[in-house]
Each structure stands twice: as C-alpha cells, then as structure tokens.
PDB file of C-alpha atoms in Angstrom:
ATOM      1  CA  UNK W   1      -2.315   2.884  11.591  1.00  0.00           C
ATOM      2  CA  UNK W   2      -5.223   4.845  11.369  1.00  0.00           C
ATOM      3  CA  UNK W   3      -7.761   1.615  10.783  1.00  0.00           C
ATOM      4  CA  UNK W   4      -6.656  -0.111  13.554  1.00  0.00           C
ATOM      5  CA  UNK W   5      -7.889   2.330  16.223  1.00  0.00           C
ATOM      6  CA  UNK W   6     -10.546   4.368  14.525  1.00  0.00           C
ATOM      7  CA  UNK W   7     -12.024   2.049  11.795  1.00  0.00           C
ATOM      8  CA  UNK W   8     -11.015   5.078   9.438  1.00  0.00           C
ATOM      9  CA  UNK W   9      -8.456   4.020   7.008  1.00  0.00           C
ATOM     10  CA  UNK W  10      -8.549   4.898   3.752  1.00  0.00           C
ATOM     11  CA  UNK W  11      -6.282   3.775   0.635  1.00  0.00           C
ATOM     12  CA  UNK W  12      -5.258   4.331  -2.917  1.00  0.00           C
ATOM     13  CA  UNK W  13      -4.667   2.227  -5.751  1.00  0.00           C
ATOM     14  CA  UNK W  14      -0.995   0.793  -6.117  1.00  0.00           C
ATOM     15  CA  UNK W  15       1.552   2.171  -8.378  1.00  0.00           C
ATOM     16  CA  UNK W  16       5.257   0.952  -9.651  1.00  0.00           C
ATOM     17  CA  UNK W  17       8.247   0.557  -8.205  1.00  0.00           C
ATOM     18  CA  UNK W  18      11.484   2.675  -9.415  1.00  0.00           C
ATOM     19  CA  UNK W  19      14.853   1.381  -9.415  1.00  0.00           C
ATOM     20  CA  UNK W  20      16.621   3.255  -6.552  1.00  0.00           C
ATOM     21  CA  UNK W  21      14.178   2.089  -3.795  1.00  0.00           C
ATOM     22  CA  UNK W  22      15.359  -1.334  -4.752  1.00  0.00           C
ATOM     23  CA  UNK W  23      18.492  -1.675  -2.813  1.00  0.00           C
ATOM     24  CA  UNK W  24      17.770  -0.642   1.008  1.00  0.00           C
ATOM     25  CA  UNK W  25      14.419  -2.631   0.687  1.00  0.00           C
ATOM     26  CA  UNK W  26      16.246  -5.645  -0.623  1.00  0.00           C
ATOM     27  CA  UNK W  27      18.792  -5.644   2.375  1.00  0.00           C
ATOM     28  CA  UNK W  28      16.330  -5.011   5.201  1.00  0.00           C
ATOM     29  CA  UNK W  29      13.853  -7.384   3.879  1.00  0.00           C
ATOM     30  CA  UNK W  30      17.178  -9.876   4.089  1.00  0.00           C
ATOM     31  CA  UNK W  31      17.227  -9.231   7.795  1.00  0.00           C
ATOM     32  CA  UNK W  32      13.587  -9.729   8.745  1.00  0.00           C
ATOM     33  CA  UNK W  33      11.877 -13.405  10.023  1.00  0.00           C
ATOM     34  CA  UNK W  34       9.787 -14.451   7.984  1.00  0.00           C
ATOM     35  CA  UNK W  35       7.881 -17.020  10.357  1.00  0.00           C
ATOM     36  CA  UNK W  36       4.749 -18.312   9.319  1.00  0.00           C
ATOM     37  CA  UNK W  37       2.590 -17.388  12.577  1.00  0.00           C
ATOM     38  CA  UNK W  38       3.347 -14.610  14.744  1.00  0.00           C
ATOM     39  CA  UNK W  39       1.889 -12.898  17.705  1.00  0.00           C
ATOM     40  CA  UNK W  40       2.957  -9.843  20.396  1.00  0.00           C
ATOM     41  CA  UNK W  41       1.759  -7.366  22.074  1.00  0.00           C
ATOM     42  CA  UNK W  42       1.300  -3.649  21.105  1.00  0.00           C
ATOM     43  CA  UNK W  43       0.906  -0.447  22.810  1.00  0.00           C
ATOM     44  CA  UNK W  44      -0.640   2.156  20.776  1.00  0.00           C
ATOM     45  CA  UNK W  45      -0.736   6.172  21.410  1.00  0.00           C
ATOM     46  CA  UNK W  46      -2.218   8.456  19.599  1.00  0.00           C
ATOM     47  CA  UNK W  47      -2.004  12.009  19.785  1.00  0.00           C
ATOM     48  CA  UNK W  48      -4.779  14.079  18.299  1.00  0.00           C
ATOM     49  CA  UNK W  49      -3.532  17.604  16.615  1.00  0.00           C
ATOM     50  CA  UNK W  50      -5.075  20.007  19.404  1.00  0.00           C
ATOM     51  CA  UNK W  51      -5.270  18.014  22.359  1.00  0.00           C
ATOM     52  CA  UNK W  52      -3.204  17.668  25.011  1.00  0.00           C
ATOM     53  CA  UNK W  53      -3.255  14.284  26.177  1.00  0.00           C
ATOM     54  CA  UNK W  54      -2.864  11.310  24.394  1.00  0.00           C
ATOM     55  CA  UNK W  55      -5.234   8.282  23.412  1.00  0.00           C
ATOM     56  CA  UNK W  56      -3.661   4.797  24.840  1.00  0.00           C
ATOM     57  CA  UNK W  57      -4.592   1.488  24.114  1.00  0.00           C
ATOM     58  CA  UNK W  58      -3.081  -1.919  24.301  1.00  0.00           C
ATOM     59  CA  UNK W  59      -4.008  -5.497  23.674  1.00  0.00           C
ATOM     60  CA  UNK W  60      -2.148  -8.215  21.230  1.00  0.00           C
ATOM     61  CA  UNK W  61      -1.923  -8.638  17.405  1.00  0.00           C
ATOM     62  CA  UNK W  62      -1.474 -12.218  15.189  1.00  0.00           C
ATOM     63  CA  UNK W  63      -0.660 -12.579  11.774  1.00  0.00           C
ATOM     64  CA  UNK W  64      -0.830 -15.653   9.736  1.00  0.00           C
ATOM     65  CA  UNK W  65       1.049 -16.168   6.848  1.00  0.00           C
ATOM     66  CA  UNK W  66      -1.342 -16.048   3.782  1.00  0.00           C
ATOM     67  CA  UNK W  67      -4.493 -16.041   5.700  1.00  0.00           C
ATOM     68  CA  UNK W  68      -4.565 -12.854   7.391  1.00  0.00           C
ATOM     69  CA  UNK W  69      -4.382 -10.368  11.016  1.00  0.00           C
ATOM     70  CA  UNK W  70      -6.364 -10.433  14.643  1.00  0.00           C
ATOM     71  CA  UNK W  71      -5.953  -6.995  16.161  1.00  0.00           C
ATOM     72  CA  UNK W  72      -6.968  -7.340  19.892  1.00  0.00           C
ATOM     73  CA  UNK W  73      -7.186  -4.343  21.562  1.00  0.00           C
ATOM     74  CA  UNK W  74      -7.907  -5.293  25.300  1.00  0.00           C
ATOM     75  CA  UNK W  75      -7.343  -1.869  26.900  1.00  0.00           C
ATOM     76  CA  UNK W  76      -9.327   0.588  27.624  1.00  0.00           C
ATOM     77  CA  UNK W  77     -11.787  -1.536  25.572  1.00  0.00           C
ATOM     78  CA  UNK W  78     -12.126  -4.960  24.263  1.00  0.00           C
ATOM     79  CA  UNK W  79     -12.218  -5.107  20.358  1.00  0.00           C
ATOM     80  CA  UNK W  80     -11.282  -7.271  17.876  1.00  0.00           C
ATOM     81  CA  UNK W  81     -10.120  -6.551  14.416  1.00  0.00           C
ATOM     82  CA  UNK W  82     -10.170  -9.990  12.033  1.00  0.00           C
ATOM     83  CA  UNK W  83      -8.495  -8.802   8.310  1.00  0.00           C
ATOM     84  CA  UNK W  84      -8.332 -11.697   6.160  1.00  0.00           C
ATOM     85  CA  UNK W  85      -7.968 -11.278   1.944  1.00  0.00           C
ATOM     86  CA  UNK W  86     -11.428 -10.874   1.588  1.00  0.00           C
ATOM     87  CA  UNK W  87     -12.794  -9.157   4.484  1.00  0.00           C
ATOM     88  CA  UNK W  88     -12.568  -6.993   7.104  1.00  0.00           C
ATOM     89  CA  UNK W  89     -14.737  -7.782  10.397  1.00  0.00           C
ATOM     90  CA  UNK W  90     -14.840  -5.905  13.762  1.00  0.00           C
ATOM     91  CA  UNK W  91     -16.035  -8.092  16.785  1.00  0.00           C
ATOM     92  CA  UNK W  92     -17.077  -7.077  19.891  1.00  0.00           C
ATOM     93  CA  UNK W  93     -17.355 -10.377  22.207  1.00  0.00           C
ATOM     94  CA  UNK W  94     -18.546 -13.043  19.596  1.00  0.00           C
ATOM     95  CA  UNK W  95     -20.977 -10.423  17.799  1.00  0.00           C
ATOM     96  CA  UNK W  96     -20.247  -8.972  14.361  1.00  0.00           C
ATOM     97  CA  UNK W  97     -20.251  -5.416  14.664  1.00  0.00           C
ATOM     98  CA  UNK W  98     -18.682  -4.592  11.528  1.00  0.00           C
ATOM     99  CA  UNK W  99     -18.044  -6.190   7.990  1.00  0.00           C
ATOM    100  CA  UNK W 100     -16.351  -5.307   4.989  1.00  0.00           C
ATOM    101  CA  UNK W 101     -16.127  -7.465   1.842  1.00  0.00           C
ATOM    102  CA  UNK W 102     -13.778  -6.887  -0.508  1.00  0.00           C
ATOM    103  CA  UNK W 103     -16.143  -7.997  -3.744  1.00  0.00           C
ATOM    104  CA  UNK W 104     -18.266  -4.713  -2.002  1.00  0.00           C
ATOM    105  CA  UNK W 105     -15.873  -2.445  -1.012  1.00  0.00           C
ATOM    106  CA  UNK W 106     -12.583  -2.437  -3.503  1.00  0.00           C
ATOM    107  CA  UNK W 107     -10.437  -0.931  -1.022  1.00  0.00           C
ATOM    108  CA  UNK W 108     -10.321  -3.864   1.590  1.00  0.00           C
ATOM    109  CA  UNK W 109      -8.442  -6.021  -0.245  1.00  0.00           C
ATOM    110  CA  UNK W 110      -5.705  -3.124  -0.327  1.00  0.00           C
ATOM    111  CA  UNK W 111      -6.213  -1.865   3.273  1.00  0.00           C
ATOM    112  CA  UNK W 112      -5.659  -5.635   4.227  1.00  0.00           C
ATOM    113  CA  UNK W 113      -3.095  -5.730   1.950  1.00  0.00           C
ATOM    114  CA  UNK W 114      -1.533  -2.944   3.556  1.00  0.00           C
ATOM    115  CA  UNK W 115      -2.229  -3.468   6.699  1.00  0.00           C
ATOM    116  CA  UNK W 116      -0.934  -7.107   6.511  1.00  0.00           C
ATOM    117  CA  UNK W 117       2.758  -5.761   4.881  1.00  0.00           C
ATOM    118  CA  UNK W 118       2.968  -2.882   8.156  1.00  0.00           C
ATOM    119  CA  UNK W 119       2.845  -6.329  10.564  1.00  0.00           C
ATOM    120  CA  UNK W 120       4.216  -8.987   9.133  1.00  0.00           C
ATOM    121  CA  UNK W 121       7.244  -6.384   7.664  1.00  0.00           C
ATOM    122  CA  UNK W 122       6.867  -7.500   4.076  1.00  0.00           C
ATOM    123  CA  UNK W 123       8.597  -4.030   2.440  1.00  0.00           C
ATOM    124  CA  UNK W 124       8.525  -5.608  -1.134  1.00  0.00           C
ATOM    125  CA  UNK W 125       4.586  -4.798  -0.745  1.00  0.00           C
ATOM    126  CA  UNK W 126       4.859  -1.740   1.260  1.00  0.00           C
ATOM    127  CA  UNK W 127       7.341  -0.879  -1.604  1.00  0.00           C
ATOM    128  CA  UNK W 128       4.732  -0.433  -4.205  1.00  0.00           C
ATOM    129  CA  UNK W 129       2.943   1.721  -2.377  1.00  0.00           C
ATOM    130  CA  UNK W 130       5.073   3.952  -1.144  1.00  0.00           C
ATOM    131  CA  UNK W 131       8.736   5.827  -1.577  1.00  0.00           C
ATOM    132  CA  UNK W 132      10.853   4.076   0.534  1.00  0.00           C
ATOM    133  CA  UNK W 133      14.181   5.634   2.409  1.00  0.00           C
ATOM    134  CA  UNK W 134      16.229   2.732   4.743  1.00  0.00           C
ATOM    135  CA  UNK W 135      19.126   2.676   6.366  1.00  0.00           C
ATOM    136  CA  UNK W 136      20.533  -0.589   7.793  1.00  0.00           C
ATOM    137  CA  UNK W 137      23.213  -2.005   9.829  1.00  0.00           C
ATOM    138  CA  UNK W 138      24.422  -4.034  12.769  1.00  0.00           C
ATOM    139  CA  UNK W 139      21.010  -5.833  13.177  1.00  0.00           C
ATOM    140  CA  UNK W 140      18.791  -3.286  12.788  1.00  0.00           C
ATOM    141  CA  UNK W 141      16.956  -1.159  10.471  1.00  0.00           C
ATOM    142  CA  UNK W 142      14.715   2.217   9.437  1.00  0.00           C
ATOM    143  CA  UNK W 143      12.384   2.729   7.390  1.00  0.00           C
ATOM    144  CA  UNK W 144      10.557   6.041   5.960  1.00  0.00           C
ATOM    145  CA  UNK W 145       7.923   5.368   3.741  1.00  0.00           C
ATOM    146  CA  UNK W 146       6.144   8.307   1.574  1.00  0.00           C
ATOM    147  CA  UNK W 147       3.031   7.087  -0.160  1.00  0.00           C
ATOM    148  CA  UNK W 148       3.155   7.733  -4.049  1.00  0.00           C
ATOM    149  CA  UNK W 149      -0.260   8.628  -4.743  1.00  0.00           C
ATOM    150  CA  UNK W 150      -1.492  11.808  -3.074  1.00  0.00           C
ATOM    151  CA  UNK W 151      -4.797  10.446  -2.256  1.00  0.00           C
ATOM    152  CA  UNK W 152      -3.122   7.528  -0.263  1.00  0.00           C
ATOM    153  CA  UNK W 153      -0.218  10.560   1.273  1.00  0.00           C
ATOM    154  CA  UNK W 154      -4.141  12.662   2.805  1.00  0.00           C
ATOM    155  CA  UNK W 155      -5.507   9.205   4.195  1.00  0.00           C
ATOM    156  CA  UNK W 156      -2.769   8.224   6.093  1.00  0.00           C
ATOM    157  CA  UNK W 157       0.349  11.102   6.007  1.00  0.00           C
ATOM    158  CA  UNK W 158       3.727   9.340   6.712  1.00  0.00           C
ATOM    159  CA  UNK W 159       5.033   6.350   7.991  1.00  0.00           C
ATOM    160  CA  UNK W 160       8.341   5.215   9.449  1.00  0.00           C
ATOM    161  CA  UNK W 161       9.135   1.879  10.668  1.00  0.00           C
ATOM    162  CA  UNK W 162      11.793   0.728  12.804  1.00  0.00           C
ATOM    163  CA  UNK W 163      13.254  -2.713  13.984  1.00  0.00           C
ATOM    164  CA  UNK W 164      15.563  -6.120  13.458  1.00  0.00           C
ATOM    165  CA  UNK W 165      14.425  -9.142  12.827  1.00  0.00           C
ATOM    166  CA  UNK W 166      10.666  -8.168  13.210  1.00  0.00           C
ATOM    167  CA  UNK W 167       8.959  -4.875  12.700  1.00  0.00           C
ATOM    168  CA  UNK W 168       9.481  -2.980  16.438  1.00  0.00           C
ATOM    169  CA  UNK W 169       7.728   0.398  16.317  1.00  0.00           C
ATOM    170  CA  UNK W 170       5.739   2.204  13.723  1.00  0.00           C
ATOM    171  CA  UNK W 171       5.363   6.066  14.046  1.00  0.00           C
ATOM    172  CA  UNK W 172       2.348   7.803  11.619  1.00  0.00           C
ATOM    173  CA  UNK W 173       2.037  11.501  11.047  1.00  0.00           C
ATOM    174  CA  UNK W 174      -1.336  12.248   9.195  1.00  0.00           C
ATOM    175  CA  UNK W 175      -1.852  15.647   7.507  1.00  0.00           C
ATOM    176  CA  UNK W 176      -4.211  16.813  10.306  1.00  0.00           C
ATOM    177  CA  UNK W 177      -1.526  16.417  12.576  1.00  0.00           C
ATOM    178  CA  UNK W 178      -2.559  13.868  14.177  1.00  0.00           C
ATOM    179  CA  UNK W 179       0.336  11.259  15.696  1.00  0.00           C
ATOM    180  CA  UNK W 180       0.195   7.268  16.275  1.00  0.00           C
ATOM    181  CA  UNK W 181       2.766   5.561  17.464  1.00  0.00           C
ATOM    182  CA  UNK W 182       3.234   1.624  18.116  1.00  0.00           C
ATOM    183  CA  UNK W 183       5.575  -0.462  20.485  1.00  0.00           C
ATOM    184  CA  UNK W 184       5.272  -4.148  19.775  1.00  0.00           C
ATOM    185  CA  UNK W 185       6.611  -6.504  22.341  1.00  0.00           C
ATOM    186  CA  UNK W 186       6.933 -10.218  23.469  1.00  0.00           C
ATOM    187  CA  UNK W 187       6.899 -11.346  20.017  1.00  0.00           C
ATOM    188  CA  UNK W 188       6.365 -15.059  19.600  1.00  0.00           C
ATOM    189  CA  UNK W 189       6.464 -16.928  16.229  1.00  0.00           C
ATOM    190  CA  UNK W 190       4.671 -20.618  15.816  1.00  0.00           C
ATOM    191  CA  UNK W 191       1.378 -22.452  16.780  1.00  0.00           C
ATOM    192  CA  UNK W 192       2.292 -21.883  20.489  1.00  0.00           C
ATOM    193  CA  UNK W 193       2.239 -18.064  20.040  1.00  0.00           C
ATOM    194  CA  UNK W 194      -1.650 -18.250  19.847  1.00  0.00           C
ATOM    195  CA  UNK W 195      -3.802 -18.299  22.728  1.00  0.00           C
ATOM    196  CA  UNK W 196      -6.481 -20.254  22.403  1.00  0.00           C
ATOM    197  CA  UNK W 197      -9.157 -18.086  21.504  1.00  0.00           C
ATOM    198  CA  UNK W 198      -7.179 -16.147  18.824  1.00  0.00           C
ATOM    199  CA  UNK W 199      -6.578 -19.466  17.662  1.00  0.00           C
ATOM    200  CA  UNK W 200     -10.262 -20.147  16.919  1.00  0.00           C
ATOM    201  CA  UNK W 201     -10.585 -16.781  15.278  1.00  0.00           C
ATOM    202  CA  UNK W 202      -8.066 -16.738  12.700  1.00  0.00           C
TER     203      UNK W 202
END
C-alpha cells in the first residue's frame, strides 16, 4: 500500500482474467461481508530495504460502498487520505494539501479503483489486475496476488492478503525491497461505525 503512506503509488492499465483464477476467487469472495459502510483501525509498518528500523503509523480507515475511502492516519502524524471515483485529495486539518482528478491524471481512477478493492476485499476487481493464488477453508482465507502487467509488478511488487469475513492483514513486497505490512482491527460495519467527523468527510 505504497499510496497510502508515501503518496507514491503508481498503476497500470487492467488486463483479462483467465479461467483458472476463477475458482479460489469465487469461493473467498463467497465468504467476505459485503456491508455497505465500514470502518477499523489499521496499524501500518513499513520496512525500508537498508534500514534497520521500521516506519509505524496508525490511525483508522472507512470505506463506503460506491462512493469511496478516508485513510486517517493519526499517528505519528495527522493526515487524511479522501479517494473517491474521481479524485484523490490529501488533507491536513481542513486544508487541501493535495488533489488529484481523475479527468487530469488517468491513473486515479485505477489507483482508487485499486485501492478501494485492497479495503473493501472486492477480489473480482483485484482479479483483473492481478494473478491470483487462494486457499480457503474453515472461515478463513489467503490470498497472493501477482500483478499481470510488469509496469504495475515495479510500482507496487507483491501482495498477499489474509482474513475471514473482512480483509485482516495485507503484506507488500516492492522490488526495492522495501516491506509494508497492515493489521486492521475493531472493524465496524453501518452508519454507527463513523465518527462524526469522518462522517462529514466522506
């Protein structure tokens, strides 16, 4: 999740689907909620190839059925990540300190796209993207995912995915080396999972 933290993330255009991926996909995708809101926490840590310690972070993360992601990371700093269809927009406080429209920039409607599918655990997206490997069984599932195009496998390396009925961790390993890895936790699903100013930003 290379965006999330570093603003960084960059994607390829999507390709097909063959047959074989079908099956695991189909059965895991079975097992996952598919609420319309949902919100959790996260703790992110990301390892950087040559250094010794890693970079933490932590805050909480909403997703909206149809209308998009907040990414609050509250720890060590406050910032705000809003990824609807159309755009992407950093905040910092109530200021704008980043925007990117998709009519501008082609890839945001794919990073959100992306982005959007990692969260909300919506393989059949994440499917055309990349080739997928999942096992399931006895509530739970894992996921591998290799992206198809090799423009897509530089930006972001690999990804694997594990959980039940919502998307638990997510481990990255980019071709630099570099390692992020994501715990979500206290996952709530409805209106009441919003507080009340991610509420007013979504």
């Amino acid at each position: 999740m290379k965006y999330l933290s570093a603003a960084g993330l960059l994607l390829a255009a999507m390709l097909g689907t063959p047959a074989h991926a079908a099956a695991p996909v189909a059965k895991i995708q079975a097992m996952l909620a598919k609420p319309e809101q949902l919100c959790g926490r996260f703790e992110q840590s990301k390892r950087l190839a040559g250094m010794k310690k890693p970079l933490a972070s932590s805050g909480r993360f909403c997703v909206v059925a149809g209308k998009g992601v907040l990414w609050r990371t509250l720890k060590p700093f406050a910032n705000t990540l809003r990824l609807s269809r159309d755009e992407i927009v950093q905040l910092q406080g109530d200021r704008v300190a980043m925007r990117m429209e998709a009519s501008r920039e082609p890839t945001v409607r794919m990073i959100n796209g992306v982005l959007f599918s990692l969260l909300s655990g919506d393989l059949g997206q994440l499917d055309t993207l990349f080739e997928v490997d999942g096992t399931a069984g006895d509530g739970a599932w894992k996921v591998a995912l290799k992206a198809r195009n090799p423009a897509l496998a530089r930006a972001i390396g690999a990804i694997s995915l594990e959980g039940g009925a919502y998307v638990r961790n997510i481990h990255m390993v980019e071709d630099s080396g570099d390692r992020t890895d994501i715990v979500f936790s206290d996952i709530r699903t409805g209106p009441g999972a919003f507080l009340p100013e991610e509420a007013a930003q979504l």
